[in-house]
PDB file of C-alpha atoms in Angstrom:
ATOM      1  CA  UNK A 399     -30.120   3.226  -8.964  1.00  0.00           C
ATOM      2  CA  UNK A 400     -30.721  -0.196  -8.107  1.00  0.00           C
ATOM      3  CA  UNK A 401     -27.477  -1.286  -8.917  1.00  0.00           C
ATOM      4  CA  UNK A 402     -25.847   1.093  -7.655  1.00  0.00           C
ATOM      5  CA  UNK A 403     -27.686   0.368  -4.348  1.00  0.00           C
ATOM      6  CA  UNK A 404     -26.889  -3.069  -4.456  1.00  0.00           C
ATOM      7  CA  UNK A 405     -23.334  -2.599  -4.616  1.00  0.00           C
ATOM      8  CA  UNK A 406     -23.171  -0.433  -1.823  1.00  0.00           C
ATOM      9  CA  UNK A 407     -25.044  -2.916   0.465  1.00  0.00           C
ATOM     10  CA  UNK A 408     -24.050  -6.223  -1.091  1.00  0.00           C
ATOM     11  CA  UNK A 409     -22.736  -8.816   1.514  1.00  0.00           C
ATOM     12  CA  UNK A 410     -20.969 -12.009   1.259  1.00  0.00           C
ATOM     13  CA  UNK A 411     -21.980 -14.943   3.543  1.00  0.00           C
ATOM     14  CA  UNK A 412     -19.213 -16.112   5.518  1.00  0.00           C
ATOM     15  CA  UNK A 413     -19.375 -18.845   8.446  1.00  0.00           C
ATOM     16  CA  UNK A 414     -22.397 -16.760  10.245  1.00  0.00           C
ATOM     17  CA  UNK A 415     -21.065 -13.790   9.491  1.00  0.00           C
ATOM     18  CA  UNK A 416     -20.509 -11.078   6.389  1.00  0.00           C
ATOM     19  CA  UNK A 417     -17.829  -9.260   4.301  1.00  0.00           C
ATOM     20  CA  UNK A 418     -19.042  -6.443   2.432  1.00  0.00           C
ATOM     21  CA  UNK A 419     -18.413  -7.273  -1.369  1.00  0.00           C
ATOM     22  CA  UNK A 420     -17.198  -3.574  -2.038  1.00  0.00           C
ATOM     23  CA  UNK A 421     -14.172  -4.259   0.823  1.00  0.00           C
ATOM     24  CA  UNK A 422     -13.440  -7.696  -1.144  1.00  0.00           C
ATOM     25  CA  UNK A 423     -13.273  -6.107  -4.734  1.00  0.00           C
ATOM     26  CA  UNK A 424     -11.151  -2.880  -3.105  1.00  0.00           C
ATOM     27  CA  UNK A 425      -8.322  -5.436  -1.639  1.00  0.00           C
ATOM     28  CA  UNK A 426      -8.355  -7.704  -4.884  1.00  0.00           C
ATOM     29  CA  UNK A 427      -7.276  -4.497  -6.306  1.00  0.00           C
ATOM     30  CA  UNK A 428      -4.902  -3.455  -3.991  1.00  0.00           C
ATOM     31  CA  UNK A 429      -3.442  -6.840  -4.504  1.00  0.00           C
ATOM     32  CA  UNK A 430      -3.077  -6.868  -8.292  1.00  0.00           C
ATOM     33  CA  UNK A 431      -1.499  -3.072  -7.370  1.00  0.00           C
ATOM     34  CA  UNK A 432       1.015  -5.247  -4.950  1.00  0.00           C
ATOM     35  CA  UNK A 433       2.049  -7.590  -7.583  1.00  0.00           C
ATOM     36  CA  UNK A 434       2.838  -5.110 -10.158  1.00  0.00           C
ATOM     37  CA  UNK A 435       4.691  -3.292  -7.602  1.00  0.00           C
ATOM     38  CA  UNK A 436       6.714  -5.931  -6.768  1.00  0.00           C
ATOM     39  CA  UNK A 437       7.631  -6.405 -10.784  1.00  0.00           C
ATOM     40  CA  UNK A 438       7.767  -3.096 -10.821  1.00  0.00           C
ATOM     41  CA  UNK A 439       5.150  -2.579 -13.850  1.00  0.00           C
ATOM     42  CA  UNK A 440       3.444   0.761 -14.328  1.00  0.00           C
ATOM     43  CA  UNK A 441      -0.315  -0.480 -14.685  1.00  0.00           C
ATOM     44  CA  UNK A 442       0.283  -0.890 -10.652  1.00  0.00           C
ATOM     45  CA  UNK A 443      -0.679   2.443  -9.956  1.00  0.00           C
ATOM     46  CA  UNK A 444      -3.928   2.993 -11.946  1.00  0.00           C
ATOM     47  CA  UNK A 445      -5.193  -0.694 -10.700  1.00  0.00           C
ATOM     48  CA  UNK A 446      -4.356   0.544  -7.028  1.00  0.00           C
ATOM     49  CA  UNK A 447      -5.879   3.662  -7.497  1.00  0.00           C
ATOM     50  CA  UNK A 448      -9.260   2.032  -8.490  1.00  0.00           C
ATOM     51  CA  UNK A 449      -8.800   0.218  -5.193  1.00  0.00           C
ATOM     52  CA  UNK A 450      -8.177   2.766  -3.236  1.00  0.00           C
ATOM     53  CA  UNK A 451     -11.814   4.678  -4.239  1.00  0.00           C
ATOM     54  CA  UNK A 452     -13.706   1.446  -3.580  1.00  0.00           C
ATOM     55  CA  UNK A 453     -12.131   1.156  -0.347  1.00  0.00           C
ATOM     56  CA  UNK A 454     -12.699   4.997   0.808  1.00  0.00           C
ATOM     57  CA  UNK A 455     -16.481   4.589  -0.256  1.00  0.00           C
ATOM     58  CA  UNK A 456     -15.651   1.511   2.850  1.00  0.00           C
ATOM     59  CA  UNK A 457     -14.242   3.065   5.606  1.00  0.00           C
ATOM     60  CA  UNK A 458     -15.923   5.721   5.269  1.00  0.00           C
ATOM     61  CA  UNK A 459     -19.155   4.274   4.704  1.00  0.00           C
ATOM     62  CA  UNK A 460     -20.450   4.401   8.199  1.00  0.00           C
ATOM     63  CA  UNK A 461     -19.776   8.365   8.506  1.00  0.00           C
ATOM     64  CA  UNK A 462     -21.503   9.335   5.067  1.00  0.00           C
ATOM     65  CA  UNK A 463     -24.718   6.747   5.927  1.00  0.00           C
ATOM     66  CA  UNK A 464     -23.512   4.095   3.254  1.00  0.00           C
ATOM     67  CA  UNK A 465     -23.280   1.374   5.749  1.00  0.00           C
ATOM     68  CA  UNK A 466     -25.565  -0.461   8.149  1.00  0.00           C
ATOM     69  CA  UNK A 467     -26.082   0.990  11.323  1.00  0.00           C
ATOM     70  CA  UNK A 468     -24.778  -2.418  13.019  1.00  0.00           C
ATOM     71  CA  UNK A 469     -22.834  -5.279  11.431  1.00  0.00           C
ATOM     72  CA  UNK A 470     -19.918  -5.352   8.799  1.00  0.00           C
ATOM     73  CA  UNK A 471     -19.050  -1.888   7.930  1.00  0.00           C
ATOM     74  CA  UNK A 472     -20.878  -0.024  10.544  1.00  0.00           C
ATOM     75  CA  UNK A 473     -17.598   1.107  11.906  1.00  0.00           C
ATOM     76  CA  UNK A 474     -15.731   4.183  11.021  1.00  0.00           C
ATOM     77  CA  UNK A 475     -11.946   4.242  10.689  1.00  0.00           C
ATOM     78  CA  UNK A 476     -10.877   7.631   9.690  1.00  0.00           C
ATOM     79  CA  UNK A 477      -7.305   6.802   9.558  1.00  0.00           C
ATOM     80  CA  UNK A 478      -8.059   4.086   7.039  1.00  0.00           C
ATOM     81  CA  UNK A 479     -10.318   6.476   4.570  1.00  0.00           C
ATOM     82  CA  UNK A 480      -8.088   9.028   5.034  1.00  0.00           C
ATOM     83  CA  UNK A 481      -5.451   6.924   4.054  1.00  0.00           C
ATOM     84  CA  UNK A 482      -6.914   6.006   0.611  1.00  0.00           C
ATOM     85  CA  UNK A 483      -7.269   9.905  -0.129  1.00  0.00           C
ATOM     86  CA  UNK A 484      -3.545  10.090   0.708  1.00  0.00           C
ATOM     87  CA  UNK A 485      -3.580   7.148  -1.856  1.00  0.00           C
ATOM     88  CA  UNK A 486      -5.156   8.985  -4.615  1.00  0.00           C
ATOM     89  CA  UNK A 487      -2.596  11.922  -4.664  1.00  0.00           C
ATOM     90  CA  UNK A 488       0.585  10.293  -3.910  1.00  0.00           C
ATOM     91  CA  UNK A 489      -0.165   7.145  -6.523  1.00  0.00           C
ATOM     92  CA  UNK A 490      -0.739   9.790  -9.432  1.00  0.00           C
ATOM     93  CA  UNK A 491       2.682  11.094  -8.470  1.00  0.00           C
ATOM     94  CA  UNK A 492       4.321   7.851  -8.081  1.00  0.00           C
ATOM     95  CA  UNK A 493       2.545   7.416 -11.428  1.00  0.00           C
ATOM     96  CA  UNK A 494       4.591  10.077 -13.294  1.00  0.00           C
ATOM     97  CA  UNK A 495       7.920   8.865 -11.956  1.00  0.00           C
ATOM     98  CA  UNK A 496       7.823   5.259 -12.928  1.00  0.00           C
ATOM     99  CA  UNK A 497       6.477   6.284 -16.455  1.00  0.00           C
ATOM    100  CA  UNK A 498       9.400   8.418 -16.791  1.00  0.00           C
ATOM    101  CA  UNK A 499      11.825   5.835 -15.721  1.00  0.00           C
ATOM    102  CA  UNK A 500      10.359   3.199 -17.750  1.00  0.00           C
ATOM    103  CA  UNK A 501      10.874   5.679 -20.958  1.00  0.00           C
ATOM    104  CA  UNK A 502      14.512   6.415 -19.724  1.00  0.00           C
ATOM    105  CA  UNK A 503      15.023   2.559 -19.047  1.00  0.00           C
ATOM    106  CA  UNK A 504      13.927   1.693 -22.299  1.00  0.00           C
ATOM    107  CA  UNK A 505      15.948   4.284 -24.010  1.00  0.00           C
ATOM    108  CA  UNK A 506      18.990   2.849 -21.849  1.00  0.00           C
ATOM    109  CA  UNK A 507      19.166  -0.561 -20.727  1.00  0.00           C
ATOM    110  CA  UNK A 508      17.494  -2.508 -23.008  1.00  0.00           C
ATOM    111  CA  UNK A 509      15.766  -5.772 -21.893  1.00  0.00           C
ATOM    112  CA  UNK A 510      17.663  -7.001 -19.159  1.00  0.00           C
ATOM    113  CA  UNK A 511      15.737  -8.615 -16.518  1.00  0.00           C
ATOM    114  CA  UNK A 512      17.601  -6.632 -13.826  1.00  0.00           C
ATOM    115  CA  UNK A 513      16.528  -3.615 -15.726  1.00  0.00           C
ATOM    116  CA  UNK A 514      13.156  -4.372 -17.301  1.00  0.00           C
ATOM    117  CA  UNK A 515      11.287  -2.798 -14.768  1.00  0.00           C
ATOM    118  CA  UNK A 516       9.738   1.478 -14.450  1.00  0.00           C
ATOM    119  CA  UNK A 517      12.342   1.945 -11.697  1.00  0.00           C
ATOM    120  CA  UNK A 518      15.757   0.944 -10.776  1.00  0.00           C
ATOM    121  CA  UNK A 519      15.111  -0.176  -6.943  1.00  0.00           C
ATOM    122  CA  UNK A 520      17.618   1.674  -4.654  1.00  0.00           C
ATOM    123  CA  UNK A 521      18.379   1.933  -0.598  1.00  0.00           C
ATOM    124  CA  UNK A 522      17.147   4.885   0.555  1.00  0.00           C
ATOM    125  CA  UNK A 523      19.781   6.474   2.450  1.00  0.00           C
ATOM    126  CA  UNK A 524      21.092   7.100   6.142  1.00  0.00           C
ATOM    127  CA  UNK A 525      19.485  10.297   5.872  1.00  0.00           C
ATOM    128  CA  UNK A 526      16.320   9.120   4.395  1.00  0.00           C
ATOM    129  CA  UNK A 527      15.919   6.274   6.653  1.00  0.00           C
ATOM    130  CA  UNK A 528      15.957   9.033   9.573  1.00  0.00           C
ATOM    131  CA  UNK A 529      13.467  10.920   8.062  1.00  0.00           C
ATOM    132  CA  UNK A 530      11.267   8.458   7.558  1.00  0.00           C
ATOM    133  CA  UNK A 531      11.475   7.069  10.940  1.00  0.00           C
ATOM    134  CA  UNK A 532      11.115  10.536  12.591  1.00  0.00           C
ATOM    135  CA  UNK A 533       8.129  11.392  10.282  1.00  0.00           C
ATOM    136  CA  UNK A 534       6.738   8.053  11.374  1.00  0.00           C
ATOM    137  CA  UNK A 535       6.485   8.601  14.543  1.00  0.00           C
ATOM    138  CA  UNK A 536       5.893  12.376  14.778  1.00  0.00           C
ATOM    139  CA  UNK A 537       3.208  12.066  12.113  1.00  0.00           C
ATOM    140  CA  UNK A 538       1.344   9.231  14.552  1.00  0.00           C
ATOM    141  CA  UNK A 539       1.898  11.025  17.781  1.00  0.00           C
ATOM    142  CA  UNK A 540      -0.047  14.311  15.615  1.00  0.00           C
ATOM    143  CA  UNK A 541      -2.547  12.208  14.079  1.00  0.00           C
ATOM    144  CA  UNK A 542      -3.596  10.844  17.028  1.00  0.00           C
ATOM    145  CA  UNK A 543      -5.711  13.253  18.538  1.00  0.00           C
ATOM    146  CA  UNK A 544      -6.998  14.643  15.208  1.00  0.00           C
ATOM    147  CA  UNK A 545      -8.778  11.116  14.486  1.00  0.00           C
ATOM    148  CA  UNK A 546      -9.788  10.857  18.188  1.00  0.00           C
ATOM    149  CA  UNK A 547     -11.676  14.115  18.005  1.00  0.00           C
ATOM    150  CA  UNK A 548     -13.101  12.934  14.506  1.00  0.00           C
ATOM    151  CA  UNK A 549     -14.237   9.758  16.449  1.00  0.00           C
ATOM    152  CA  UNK A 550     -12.460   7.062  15.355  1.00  0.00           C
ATOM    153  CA  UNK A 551     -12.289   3.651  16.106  1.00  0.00           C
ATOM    154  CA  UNK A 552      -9.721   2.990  19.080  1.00  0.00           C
ATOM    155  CA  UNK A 553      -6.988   2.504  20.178  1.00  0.00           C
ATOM    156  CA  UNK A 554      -6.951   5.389  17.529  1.00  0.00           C
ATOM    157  CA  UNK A 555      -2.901   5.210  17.735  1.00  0.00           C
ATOM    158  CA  UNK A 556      -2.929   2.297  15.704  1.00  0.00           C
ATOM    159  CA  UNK A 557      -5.439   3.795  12.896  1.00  0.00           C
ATOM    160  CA  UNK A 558      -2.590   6.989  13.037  1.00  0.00           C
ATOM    161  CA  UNK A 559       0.180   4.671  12.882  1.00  0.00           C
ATOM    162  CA  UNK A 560      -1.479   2.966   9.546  1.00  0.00           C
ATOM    163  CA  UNK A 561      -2.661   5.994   7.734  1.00  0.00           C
ATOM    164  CA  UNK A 562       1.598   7.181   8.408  1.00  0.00           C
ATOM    165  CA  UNK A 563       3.344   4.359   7.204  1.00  0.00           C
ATOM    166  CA  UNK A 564       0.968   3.808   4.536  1.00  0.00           C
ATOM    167  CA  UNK A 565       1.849   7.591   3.727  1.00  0.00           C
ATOM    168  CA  UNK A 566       5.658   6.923   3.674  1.00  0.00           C
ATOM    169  CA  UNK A 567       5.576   3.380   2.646  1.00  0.00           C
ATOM    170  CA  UNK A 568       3.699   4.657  -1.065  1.00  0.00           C
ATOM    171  CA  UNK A 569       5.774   7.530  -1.159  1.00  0.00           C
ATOM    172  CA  UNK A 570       9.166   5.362  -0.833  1.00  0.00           C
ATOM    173  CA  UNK A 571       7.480   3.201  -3.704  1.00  0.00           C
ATOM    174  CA  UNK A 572       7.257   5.987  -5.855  1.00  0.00           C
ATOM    175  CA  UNK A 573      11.341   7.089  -5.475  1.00  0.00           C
ATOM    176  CA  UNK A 574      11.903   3.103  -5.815  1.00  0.00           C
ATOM    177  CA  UNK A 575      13.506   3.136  -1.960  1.00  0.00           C
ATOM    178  CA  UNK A 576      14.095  -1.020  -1.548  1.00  0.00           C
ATOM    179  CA  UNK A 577      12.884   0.279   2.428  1.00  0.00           C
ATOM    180  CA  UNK A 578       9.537   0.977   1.198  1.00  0.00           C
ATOM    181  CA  UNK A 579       8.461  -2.894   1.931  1.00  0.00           C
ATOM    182  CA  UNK A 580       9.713  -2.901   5.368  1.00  0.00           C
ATOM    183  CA  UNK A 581       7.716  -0.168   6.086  1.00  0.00           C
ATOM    184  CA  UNK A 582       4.466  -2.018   5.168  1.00  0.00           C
ATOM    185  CA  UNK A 583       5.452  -4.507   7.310  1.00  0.00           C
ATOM    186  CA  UNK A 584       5.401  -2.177  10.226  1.00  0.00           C
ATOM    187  CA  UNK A 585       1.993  -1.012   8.699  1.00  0.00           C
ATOM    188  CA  UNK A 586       0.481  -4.640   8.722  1.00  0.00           C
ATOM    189  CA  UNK A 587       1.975  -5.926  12.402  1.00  0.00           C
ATOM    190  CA  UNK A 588      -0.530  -2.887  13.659  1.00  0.00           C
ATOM    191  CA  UNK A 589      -3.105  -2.995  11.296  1.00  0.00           C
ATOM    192  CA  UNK A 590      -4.230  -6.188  11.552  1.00  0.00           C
ATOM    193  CA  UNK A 591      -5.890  -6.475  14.834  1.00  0.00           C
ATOM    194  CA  UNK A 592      -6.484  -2.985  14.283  1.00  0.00           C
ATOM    195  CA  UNK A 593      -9.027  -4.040  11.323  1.00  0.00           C
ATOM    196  CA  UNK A 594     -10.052  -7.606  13.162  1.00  0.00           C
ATOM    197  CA  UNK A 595     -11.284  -6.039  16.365  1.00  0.00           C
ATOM    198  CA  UNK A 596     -12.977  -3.342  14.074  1.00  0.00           C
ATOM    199  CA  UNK A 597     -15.075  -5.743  11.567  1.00  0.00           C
ATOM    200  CA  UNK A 598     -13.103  -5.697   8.859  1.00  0.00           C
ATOM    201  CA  UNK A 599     -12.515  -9.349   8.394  1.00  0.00           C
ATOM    202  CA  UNK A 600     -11.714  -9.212   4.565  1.00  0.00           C
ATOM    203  CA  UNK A 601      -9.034  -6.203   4.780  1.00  0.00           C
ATOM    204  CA  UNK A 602      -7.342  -7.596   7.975  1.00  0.00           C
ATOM    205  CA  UNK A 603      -6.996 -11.461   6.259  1.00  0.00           C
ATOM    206  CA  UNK A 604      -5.901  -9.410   3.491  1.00  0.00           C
ATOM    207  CA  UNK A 605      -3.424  -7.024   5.976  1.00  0.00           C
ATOM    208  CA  UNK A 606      -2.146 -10.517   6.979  1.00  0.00           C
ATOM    209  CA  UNK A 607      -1.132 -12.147   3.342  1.00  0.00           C
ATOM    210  CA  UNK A 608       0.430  -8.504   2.784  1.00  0.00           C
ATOM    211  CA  UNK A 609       2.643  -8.894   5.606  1.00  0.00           C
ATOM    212  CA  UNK A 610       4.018 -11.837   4.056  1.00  0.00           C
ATOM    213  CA  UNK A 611       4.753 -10.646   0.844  1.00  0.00           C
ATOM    214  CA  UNK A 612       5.685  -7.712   1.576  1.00  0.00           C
ATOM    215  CA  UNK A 613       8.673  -9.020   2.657  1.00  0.00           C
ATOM    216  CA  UNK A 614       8.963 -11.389  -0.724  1.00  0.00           C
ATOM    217  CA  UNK A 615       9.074  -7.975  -2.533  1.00  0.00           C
ATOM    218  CA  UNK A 616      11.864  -6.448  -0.153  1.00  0.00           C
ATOM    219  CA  UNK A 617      14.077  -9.792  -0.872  1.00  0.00           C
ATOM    220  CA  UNK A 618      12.896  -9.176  -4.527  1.00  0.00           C
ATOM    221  CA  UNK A 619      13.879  -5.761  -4.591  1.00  0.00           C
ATOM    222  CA  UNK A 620      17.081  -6.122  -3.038  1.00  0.00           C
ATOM    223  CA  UNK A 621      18.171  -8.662  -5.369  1.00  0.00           C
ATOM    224  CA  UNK A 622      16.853  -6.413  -8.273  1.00  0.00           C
ATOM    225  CA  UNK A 623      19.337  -4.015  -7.009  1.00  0.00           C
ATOM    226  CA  UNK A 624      22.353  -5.446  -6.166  1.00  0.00           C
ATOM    227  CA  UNK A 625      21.982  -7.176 -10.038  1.00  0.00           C
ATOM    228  CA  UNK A 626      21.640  -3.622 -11.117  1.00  0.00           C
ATOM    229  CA  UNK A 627      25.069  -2.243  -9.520  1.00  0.00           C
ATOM    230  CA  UNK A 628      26.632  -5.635 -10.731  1.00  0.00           C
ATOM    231  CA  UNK A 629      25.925  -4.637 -14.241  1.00  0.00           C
ATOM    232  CA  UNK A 630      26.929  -1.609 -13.715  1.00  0.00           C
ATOM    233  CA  UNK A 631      29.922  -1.977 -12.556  1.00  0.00           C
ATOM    234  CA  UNK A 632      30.453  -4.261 -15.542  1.00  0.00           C
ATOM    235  CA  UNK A 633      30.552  -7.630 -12.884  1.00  0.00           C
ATOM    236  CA  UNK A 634      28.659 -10.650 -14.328  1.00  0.00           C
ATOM    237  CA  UNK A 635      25.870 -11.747 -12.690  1.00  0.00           C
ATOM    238  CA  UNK A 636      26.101 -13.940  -9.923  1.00  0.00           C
ATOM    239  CA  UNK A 637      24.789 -17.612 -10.538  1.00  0.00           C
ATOM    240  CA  UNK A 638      22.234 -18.785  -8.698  1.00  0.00           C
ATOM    241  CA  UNK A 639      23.538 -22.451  -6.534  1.00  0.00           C
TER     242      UNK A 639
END
């Protein structure tokens, strides 16, 4: 009991202030999660899915009395532990369908680099991009009032807007849609003042470094891809100057 008190309450010193040690562990494993998505490894979902309870037992902390009542973590974001719920389910199915395309990869392509990965990165579509830009911005407008009433942190558009494209951005992960990055990147613009102005230092600096890679992965990804129909169409590779 002690540790386990401990570790909810545990702090880390920074420049006069705090970060709560659970919200630093939670992004380091959202991180690792990143980088395996980006190389398109498996592990990336169980190592994101341990992130995403650690940071649930975060942002919701302050509704469920495991936070302070003032200071780092004392602040509610519904949007944001809602969001790692949405994690939970939608990881376990993005789970399933890169183990079954790693087994059908390795059955069919053999060690390639442009092929080594769970998933064969693809563009999503005309008619998916639509879909995900109208559920984008449908889902915030109906979110919006939902996490007002459950008191969320304002302006609660932006904690709507988060919990949305997190929502598509995971899901577009799991059909290996190349799109899927730029959608984070549309998550972290809003996000991170979002999470500065609410006192969540250590998951807006980490918001911030995502934004960056993010779009690494979506030059990574394309490149992945247009390899991939090279091959396929039997052209060599190109050669890189």
């Amino acid at each position: 009991m002690d540790f386990m008190q401990w570790l909810l309450s545990a702090q880390i010193p920074v420049a006069g202030s705090a970060l709560l040690l659970r919200e630093v562990v939670g992004n380091a494993f959202g991180l690792a999660s990143a980088l395996g998505g980006m190389a398109r490894r498996v592990w990336a979902w169980p190592v994101g899915i341990a992130g995403n309870l650690i940071l649930l037992t975060v942002f919701a902390g302050a509704a469920v009395g495991l936070a302070p009542e003032s200071g780092v973590g004392s602040v509610a974001l519904f949007g944001q532990a809602g969001r790692q719920v949405m994690f939970l389910a939608v990881s376990a199915y993005g789970w399933v369908q890169w183990h079954r395309g790693r087994s059908a990869s390795q059955g069919a392509a053999g060690d390639h680099p442009a092929s080594s990965g769970a998933i064969a990165p693809r563009w999503a579509g005309r008619r998916s991009r639509f879909g995900l830009a109208l559920a984008m911005v449908a889902g915030t407008a109906a979110l919006t009032p939902l996490f007002s009433a459950l008191g969320s942190y304002p302006p609660v558009w932006a904690d709507a807007w988060t919990f949305m494209g997190s929502l598509l951005a995971t899901y577009g992960m799991a059909r290996g849609w190349t799109e899927f990055w730029l959608i984070w990147v549309a998550v972290d613009l809003v996000g991170v003042p979002l999470l500065f102005s609410a006192g969540y230092v250590a998951s807006a600096v980490m918001y911030a470094f995502y934004g960056a890679f993010t779009l690494i992965g979506f030059f990574v990804w394309a490149r992945t891809h247009r390899q991939t129909a090279r091959r396929a169409a039997g052209e060599p590779a190109a050669v890189a100057a």
